[in-house]
CSV table of C-alpha atoms and ligand atoms in Angstrom, one decimal:
chain,number,residue,atom,x,y,z
A,33,MET,CA,104.8,129.5,115.6
A,34,ARG,CA,104.7,125.8,115.1
A,35,LYS,CA,101.5,124.3,114.5
A,36,LYS,CA,100.0,121.9,117.0
A,37,ALA,CA,99.5,118.4,115.3
A,38,ILE,CA,98.9,114.6,115.9
A,39,LEU,CA,101.5,112.6,114.0
A,40,ILE,CA,100.6,109.1,112.6
A,41,THR,CA,103.4,107.0,111.0
A,42,GLY,CA,102.6,104.1,108.9
A,43,ALA,CA,99.3,105.9,108.2
A,44,ALA,CA,98.5,103.8,104.8
A,45,GLY,CA,98.5,100.5,106.8
A,46,GLU,CA,95.6,98.8,108.2
A,47,ILE,CA,95.5,100.4,111.7
A,48,GLY,CA,96.7,103.7,110.1
A,49,GLN,CA,93.6,104.3,107.7
A,50,ALA,CA,91.0,103.2,110.5
A,51,LEU,CA,92.6,105.6,113.0
A,52,ILE,CA,92.7,108.5,110.4
A,53,ASP,CA,88.9,108.2,110.2
A,54,ALA,CA,88.4,107.9,113.9
A,55,LEU,CA,90.5,110.9,114.8
A,56,ALA,CA,89.3,113.0,112.2
A,57,GLU,CA,85.8,112.8,113.4
A,58,ARG,CA,87.0,113.5,117.1
A,59,THR,CA,89.6,116.2,117.1
A,60,ALA,CA,90.1,119.8,115.8
A,61,THR,CA,93.9,119.3,116.1
A,62,ALA,CA,95.6,118.9,112.6
A,63,ILE,CA,96.6,115.4,111.8
A,64,LEU,CA,99.9,114.8,110.1
A,65,THR,CA,100.4,111.5,108.5
A,66,LEU,CA,103.8,109.8,107.3
A,67,ASP,CA,104.0,106.8,104.9
A,68,LEU,CA,105.9,105.5,102.2
A,69,GLN,CA,102.6,105.3,100.3
A,70,MET,CA,99.9,107.6,99.5
A,71,LEU,CA,96.6,107.5,101.2
A,72,PRO,CA,93.2,106.8,99.6
A,73,PRO,CA,91.9,110.0,98.2
A,74,GLU,CA,89.1,110.5,100.6
A,75,GLN,CA,91.5,110.3,103.5
A,76,MET,CA,94.1,112.7,101.7
A,77,ARG,CA,91.4,115.3,102.3
A,78,ARG,CA,91.4,114.9,106.0
A,79,VAL,CA,95.0,115.0,106.8
A,80,THR,CA,98.4,116.6,105.8
A,81,HIS,CA,100.4,113.8,104.3
A,82,ILE,CA,103.9,113.4,103.9
A,83,GLN,CA,105.0,110.6,101.5
A,84,GLY,CA,108.3,109.7,102.9
A,85,ASP,CA,110.6,107.5,105.1
A,86,ILE,CA,110.7,107.3,108.9
A,87,LEU,CA,114.3,106.7,108.3
A,88,ASP,CA,114.9,110.0,106.8
A,89,LYS,CA,116.3,112.1,109.5
A,90,THR,CA,116.1,115.5,107.4
A,91,LEU,CA,112.6,114.9,106.8
A,92,LEU,CA,111.8,114.3,110.6
A,93,SER,CA,113.8,117.4,111.4
A,94,ARG,CA,111.8,119.3,109.0
A,95,LEU,CA,108.6,118.1,110.7
A,96,VAL,CA,109.7,119.0,114.2
A,97,SER,CA,110.8,122.7,113.0
A,98,GLU,CA,107.2,123.2,111.6
A,99,TYR,CA,104.9,121.3,114.0
A,100,GLU,CA,104.4,120.8,117.7
A,101,LEU,CA,103.7,117.2,118.1
A,102,GLU,CA,101.2,116.6,120.9
A,103,THR,CA,100.6,112.9,120.1
A,104,ILE,CA,102.5,110.4,118.1
A,105,TYR,CA,101.0,107.3,117.0
A,106,HIS,CA,104.0,105.2,115.7
A,107,LEU,CA,102.4,102.4,113.5
A,108,ALA,CA,105.0,102.0,110.8
A,109,ALA,CA,106.5,98.5,110.9
A,110,LEU,CA,107.4,95.5,108.7
A,111,LEU,CA,105.1,92.7,110.0
A,112,SER,CA,106.2,89.1,111.0
A,113,THR,CA,106.3,87.1,107.9
A,114,ARG,CA,107.7,89.8,105.7
A,115,SER,CA,110.4,90.6,108.4
A,116,GLU,CA,111.6,86.9,108.2
A,117,PHE,CA,112.5,87.4,104.7
A,118,THR,CA,114.4,90.7,105.2
A,119,PRO,CA,115.4,90.7,108.8
A,120,GLU,CA,118.1,93.6,108.5
A,121,ALA,CA,115.4,95.8,106.8
A,122,ALA,CA,112.9,94.9,109.4
A,123,HIS,CA,115.4,96.0,112.2
A,124,ARG,CA,116.2,99.2,110.4
A,125,VAL,CA,112.4,100.2,110.1
A,126,ASN,CA,111.3,98.4,113.2
A,127,VAL,CA,114.0,99.6,115.6
A,128,GLU,CA,116.1,102.4,114.1
A,129,GLY,CA,112.9,103.9,112.8
A,130,THR,CA,111.5,103.7,116.4
A,131,LEU,CA,114.5,105.2,118.1
A,132,SER,CA,114.6,108.1,115.7
A,133,LEU,CA,111.0,108.8,116.5
A,134,LEU,CA,111.5,108.4,120.3
A,135,GLN,CA,114.4,110.9,120.2
A,136,LEU,CA,112.3,113.3,118.3
A,137,ALA,CA,109.5,112.9,120.9
A,138,ALA,CA,112.2,113.4,123.7
A,139,GLU,CA,113.4,116.6,122.1
A,140,GLN,CA,109.6,118.0,121.5
A,141,SER,CA,108.9,117.1,125.1
A,142,GLU,CA,111.9,119.0,126.6
A,143,TRP,CA,111.2,121.9,123.9
A,144,ARG,CA,107.4,122.2,124.9
A,145,GLY,CA,108.1,121.6,128.5
A,146,GLN,CA,105.2,119.0,128.3
A,147,PRO,CA,105.4,115.2,127.7
A,148,VAL,CA,104.6,114.2,124.0
A,149,LYS,CA,102.2,111.1,124.1
A,150,PHE,CA,104.0,108.3,122.2
A,151,ILE,CA,101.4,105.6,121.4
A,152,PHE,CA,103.0,102.4,120.1
A,153,PRO,CA,101.3,99.1,118.8
A,154,SER,CA,103.0,96.0,119.8
A,155,SER,CA,101.4,92.5,119.6
A,156,ILE,CA,101.2,89.0,120.4
A,157,ALA,CA,104.5,88.5,118.4
A,158,ALA,CA,106.3,89.8,121.6
A,159,TYR,CA,105.5,86.5,123.1
A,160,GLY,CA,107.1,82.9,122.2
A,161,LEU,CA,105.9,79.7,123.8
A,162,PRO,CA,108.4,76.9,123.3
A,163,ASP,CA,105.9,74.2,122.4
A,164,LEU,CA,102.3,73.3,122.1
A,165,GLN,CA,102.1,71.9,125.5
A,166,THR,CA,103.2,75.0,127.0
A,167,LYS,CA,100.8,77.0,125.0
A,168,MET,CA,97.9,74.9,126.1
A,169,ASP,CA,99.1,75.2,129.9
A,170,TYR,CA,99.6,78.8,129.6
A,171,SER,CA,96.5,79.8,127.6
A,172,ARG,CA,95.8,83.4,128.8
A,173,VAL,CA,99.3,84.9,128.9
A,174,ARG,CA,100.1,88.0,130.9
A,175,GLU,CA,102.4,91.0,129.9
A,176,TRP,CA,105.5,89.7,131.7
A,177,GLU,CA,105.2,86.0,130.8
A,178,TRP,CA,106.8,84.2,128.0
A,179,ASN,CA,108.7,87.1,126.6
A,180,TYR,CA,110.7,85.0,124.4
A,181,PRO,CA,109.9,85.9,120.8
A,182,ARG,CA,111.0,83.8,117.8
A,183,THR,CA,110.4,86.2,115.1
A,184,MET,CA,112.4,89.5,114.0
A,185,TYR,CA,109.4,91.3,114.4
A,186,GLY,CA,108.7,90.0,117.8
A,187,CYS,CA,112.3,90.6,118.8
A,188,ASN,CA,112.0,94.4,117.3
A,189,LYS,CA,108.7,95.0,118.9
A,190,LEU,CA,109.8,93.8,122.5
A,191,TYR,CA,113.1,95.8,122.4
A,192,CYS,CA,111.2,98.9,121.3
A,193,GLU,CA,108.6,98.4,124.1
A,194,GLN,CA,111.8,98.5,126.5
A,195,LEU,CA,113.1,101.5,124.5
A,196,GLY,CA,109.9,103.5,125.0
A,197,THR,CA,109.8,102.6,128.6
A,198,TYR,CA,113.4,103.9,129.0
A,199,PHE,CA,112.8,107.1,127.2
A,200,SER,CA,109.8,107.9,129.4
A,201,ARG,CA,111.3,107.1,132.7
A,202,TYR,CA,115.1,107.0,132.7
A,203,TYR,CA,116.2,109.1,129.9
A,204,ARG,CA,119.2,111.3,130.8
A,205,GLN,CA,118.9,109.8,134.3
A,206,LEU,CA,122.5,111.1,135.3
A,207,ALA,CA,122.1,114.7,133.8
A,208,ALA,CA,122.1,117.4,136.7
A,209,GLU,CA,118.5,118.4,135.6
A,210,ARG,CA,116.1,115.8,134.4
A,211,PRO,CA,114.4,117.1,131.1
A,212,VAL,CA,110.5,116.7,130.7
A,213,MET,CA,110.0,113.2,129.3
A,214,LEU,CA,107.9,111.7,126.8
A,215,ASP,CA,104.9,109.7,127.8
A,216,PHE,CA,105.2,106.2,126.4
A,217,ARG,CA,102.1,104.0,126.3
A,218,CYS,CA,102.0,100.5,124.4
A,219,LEU,CA,99.5,98.1,123.4
A,220,ARG,CA,99.9,94.4,122.5
A,221,PHE,CA,97.3,93.5,120.0
A,222,PRO,CA,96.0,90.2,118.9
A,223,GLY,CA,95.5,89.4,115.1
A,224,LEU,CA,93.4,92.3,113.7
A,225,ILE,CA,90.6,91.9,111.2
A,226,SER,CA,89.5,94.9,109.1
A,227,ALA,CA,86.5,94.9,106.7
A,228,PHE,CA,88.0,97.8,104.5
A,229,THR,CA,91.8,96.8,104.2
A,230,VAL,CA,93.6,93.4,103.7
A,231,PRO,CA,96.5,92.7,105.6
A,232,SER,CA,100.0,92.1,104.0
A,233,GLY,CA,103.1,90.6,105.4
A,234,GLY,CA,101.8,89.2,108.6
A,235,THR,CA,101.4,85.7,110.0
A,236,SER,CA,97.8,86.2,111.6
A,237,ASP,CA,96.8,87.2,108.0
A,238,TYR,CA,95.1,83.8,107.5
A,239,GLY,CA,91.9,85.0,109.3
A,240,PRO,CA,91.3,88.0,107.5
A,241,GLU,CA,92.4,86.5,104.1
A,242,MET,CA,89.7,83.5,104.7
A,243,LEU,CA,87.0,86.2,105.1
A,244,HIS,CA,88.1,88.4,101.9
A,245,HIS,CA,88.6,85.4,99.8
A,246,ALA,CA,85.1,84.1,100.8
A,247,ALA,CA,83.4,87.4,100.1
A,248,GLN,CA,85.0,87.4,96.6
A,249,ASN,CA,84.0,83.8,96.0
A,250,LYS,CA,87.7,82.7,95.6
A,251,PRO,CA,89.1,79.6,97.1
A,252,TYR,CA,91.5,79.9,100.1
A,253,ALA,CA,94.2,77.5,101.4
A,254,CYS,CA,94.9,78.3,104.9
A,255,PHE,CA,98.6,78.2,105.6
A,256,VAL,CA,97.9,76.9,109.4
A,257,ARG,CA,96.5,73.8,110.9
A,258,GLU,CA,92.8,73.7,111.8
A,259,ASP,CA,93.6,73.5,115.6
A,260,VAL,CA,95.8,76.4,115.8
A,261,GLN,CA,94.4,79.0,118.1
A,262,ILE,CA,95.2,82.7,118.5
A,263,PRO,CA,93.5,85.8,119.7
A,264,PHE,CA,91.7,88.3,117.6
A,265,MET,CA,90.1,91.8,117.4
A,266,ALA,CA,88.0,93.7,114.8
A,267,MET,CA,89.4,97.0,113.8
A,268,PRO,CA,87.1,99.3,115.5
A,269,ASP,CA,88.1,97.7,118.8
A,270,ALA,CA,91.8,98.3,118.0
A,271,VAL,CA,91.1,101.9,117.2
A,272,LYS,CA,89.1,102.1,120.4
A,273,SER,CA,91.8,100.8,122.7
A,274,LEU,CA,94.3,103.2,121.0
A,275,LEU,CA,92.0,106.2,121.7
A,276,MET,CA,91.3,105.0,125.2
A,277,LEU,CA,94.7,104.4,126.2
A,278,THR,CA,95.9,107.8,124.8
A,279,GLN,CA,93.0,109.5,126.9
A,280,ALA,CA,93.6,107.5,130.2
A,281,PRO,CA,94.9,109.7,133.0
A,282,ALA,CA,98.7,109.2,133.6
A,283,GLU,CA,97.9,108.3,137.2
A,284,ALA,CA,95.7,105.4,136.2
A,285,LEU,CA,98.5,103.8,134.4
A,286,LYS,CA,100.6,101.5,136.4
A,287,ARG,CA,102.6,99.9,133.7
A,288,PRO,CA,103.7,101.3,130.2
A,289,ILE,CA,102.7,98.0,128.2
A,290,TYR,CA,99.0,96.4,128.1
A,291,ASN,CA,97.5,93.2,126.6
A,292,VAL,CA,94.2,94.0,124.8
A,293,THR,CA,92.1,91.4,123.3
A,294,ALA,CA,88.4,90.6,122.1
A,295,PHE,CA,88.0,86.9,121.2
A,296,SER,CA,90.2,83.8,120.7
A,297,LEU,CA,89.4,81.3,117.8
A,298,THR,CA,91.1,78.1,116.3
A,299,ALA,CA,91.6,78.4,112.5
A,300,ALA,CA,88.8,75.7,112.1
A,301,GLU,CA,86.5,78.0,114.3
A,302,PHE,CA,87.3,80.9,112.1
A,303,ARG,CA,86.4,79.0,108.9
A,304,ASN,CA,83.1,78.0,110.7
A,305,TRP,CA,82.2,81.6,111.1
A,306,VAL,CA,83.2,82.6,107.7
A,307,LEU,CA,80.9,79.6,106.4
A,308,ARG,CA,78.0,80.7,108.5
A,309,PHE,CA,77.8,84.0,106.4
A,310,PHE,CA,79.4,82.8,103.1
A,311,PRO,CA,78.2,79.1,103.0
A,312,GLN,CA,79.7,78.5,99.5
A,313,ALA,CA,83.1,79.5,100.7
A,314,GLN,CA,85.9,77.1,99.8
A,315,ILE,CA,88.4,76.8,102.4
A,316,THR,CA,91.0,74.2,102.8
A,317,PHE,CA,93.8,73.9,105.0
A,318,VAL,CA,97.3,73.6,103.5
A,319,PRO,CA,99.8,74.2,106.5
A,320,ASP,CA,103.1,75.9,105.7
A,321,VAL,CA,105.2,74.2,108.4
A,322,LYS,CA,107.4,77.4,108.7
A,323,ARG,CA,104.5,80.0,109.1
A,324,GLN,CA,102.7,77.5,111.4
A,325,GLY,CA,105.8,77.3,113.7
A,326,ILE,CA,105.5,81.1,114.2
A,327,VAL,CA,101.6,80.9,115.0
A,328,ASP,CA,102.5,78.1,117.3
A,329,SER,CA,104.7,80.1,119.4
A,330,TRP,CA,102.0,82.8,119.8
A,331,PRO,CA,99.7,82.6,122.9
A,332,ALA,CA,96.2,81.1,122.4
A,333,ASP,CA,94.8,83.8,124.3
A,334,LEU,CA,95.8,87.2,126.2
A,335,ASP,CA,95.0,88.2,129.6
A,336,ASP,CA,93.9,91.8,129.5
A,337,SER,CA,92.7,92.2,133.0
A,338,ALA,CA,95.4,95.0,133.7
A,339,ALA,CA,93.7,97.1,130.8
A,340,ARG,CA,90.3,96.4,131.9
A,341,ARG,CA,91.2,97.4,135.7
A,342,GLU,CA,93.4,100.3,134.9
A,343,TRP,CA,91.7,102.3,132.2
A,344,GLY,CA,88.2,100.7,131.8
A,345,TRP,CA,89.1,98.6,128.4
A,346,GLU,CA,86.4,96.4,127.2
A,347,PRO,CA,85.9,95.5,123.6
A,348,ASP,CA,82.7,96.3,121.8
A,349,TYR,CA,82.8,93.5,119.3
A,350,THR,CA,82.3,89.8,120.4
A,351,VAL,CA,83.0,87.4,117.7
A,352,GLU,CA,79.2,87.5,116.7
A,353,ARG,CA,79.0,91.0,116.6
A,354,SER,CA,82.2,91.4,114.7
A,355,PHE,CA,81.2,89.1,111.9
A,356,ALA,CA,77.4,90.0,111.8
A,357,GLU,CA,77.4,93.7,112.3
A,358,TYR,CA,81.0,94.9,111.3
A,359,LEU,CA,82.9,92.5,108.9
A,360,VAL,CA,80.2,90.8,107.0
A,361,PRO,CA,78.0,93.8,105.9
A,362,ASN,CA,81.1,96.1,105.2
A,363,ILE,CA,82.9,93.3,103.2
A,364,GLN,CA,79.8,92.4,101.2
A,365,GLN,CA,79.6,96.1,100.2
A,366,ARG,CA,83.2,96.5,99.5
A,367,TYR,CA,83.1,93.4,96.9
A,368,GLN,CA,79.6,93.8,95.7
A,369,GLY,CA,79.9,97.5,94.9
B,234,AKB,C1,101.5,89.8,112.3
B,234,AKB,O1,101.1,88.7,111.8
B,234,AKB,O2,102.8,89.9,112.1
B,234,AKB,C2,100.7,90.8,113.0
B,234,AKB,C3,100.8,90.6,114.5
B,234,AKB,C4,100.0,89.5,115.0
B,234,AKB,O3,101.6,91.1,115.2
B,234,AKB,N1,99.4,90.8,112.5
């Protein structure tokens, strides 16, 4: 008999590591993790880890022959800055990898006669505002507005949101008998900030980088202008939103894709928050025109009223609480031993 399991792809990444801890505390179901990298030793003890590539089809078939997957958190992706340097590789991982997993989830849903929940994080990169005036005019963007991404990563995310929706609503729509289809649920995240991991390859990384540098007493040159504004969220809220969306009753969900956010800050405001807790921090602004262009195309804030209305989403961490209760104490402990 196949063993019931929850699968997390990209488990060694920032969201993955935080999600493992939260899930391990809440579920008795086996947690299966997949990543090219190993996990930290304390996490290896809580899960069954497979070190491998989501593009390896043999590995995926072996997985489904051994496990009955109830829920898949498909987190594996190359982020926005990294994807611009290797767009073809990004397309392979972000799109082909997602397609393989959607096919796997579709087969499993049919075989078990019950939908597999497929939870997919997308992001503000799915939006693309044409200029700063439009960014100011449409400050709180809704899910269906300005879906014109200007990065490979944003294009990949937007397309995979549509692929997931297709697999959960229209897959094999012309077949004589419709199969049981997977249950696709997607969140569009703002820039995420973790106290325990440092991001790599993203373009919202300047926020967390400022903070982690300050805590280590290292100078930091921020690669965007002081006035640039995007939404952010502390990692515990990102995990909370993933778990809430997974648990939400299907009847409550009127759409497959939801914005979620916590607070919005300009880069200068972000620096001021860092300075409040690390007054010695040396943070300068040396904008990189190209990366700046990407952040300029992202919305200044997200309208997450659909998530609030339909499944009760509400962040726990305001900016004040994020810094004072989660980020600063944990980061200080991390770097000061
Ligand atoms: C990135 O910067 O690529 C991500 C994102 C906002 O999607 N953090």
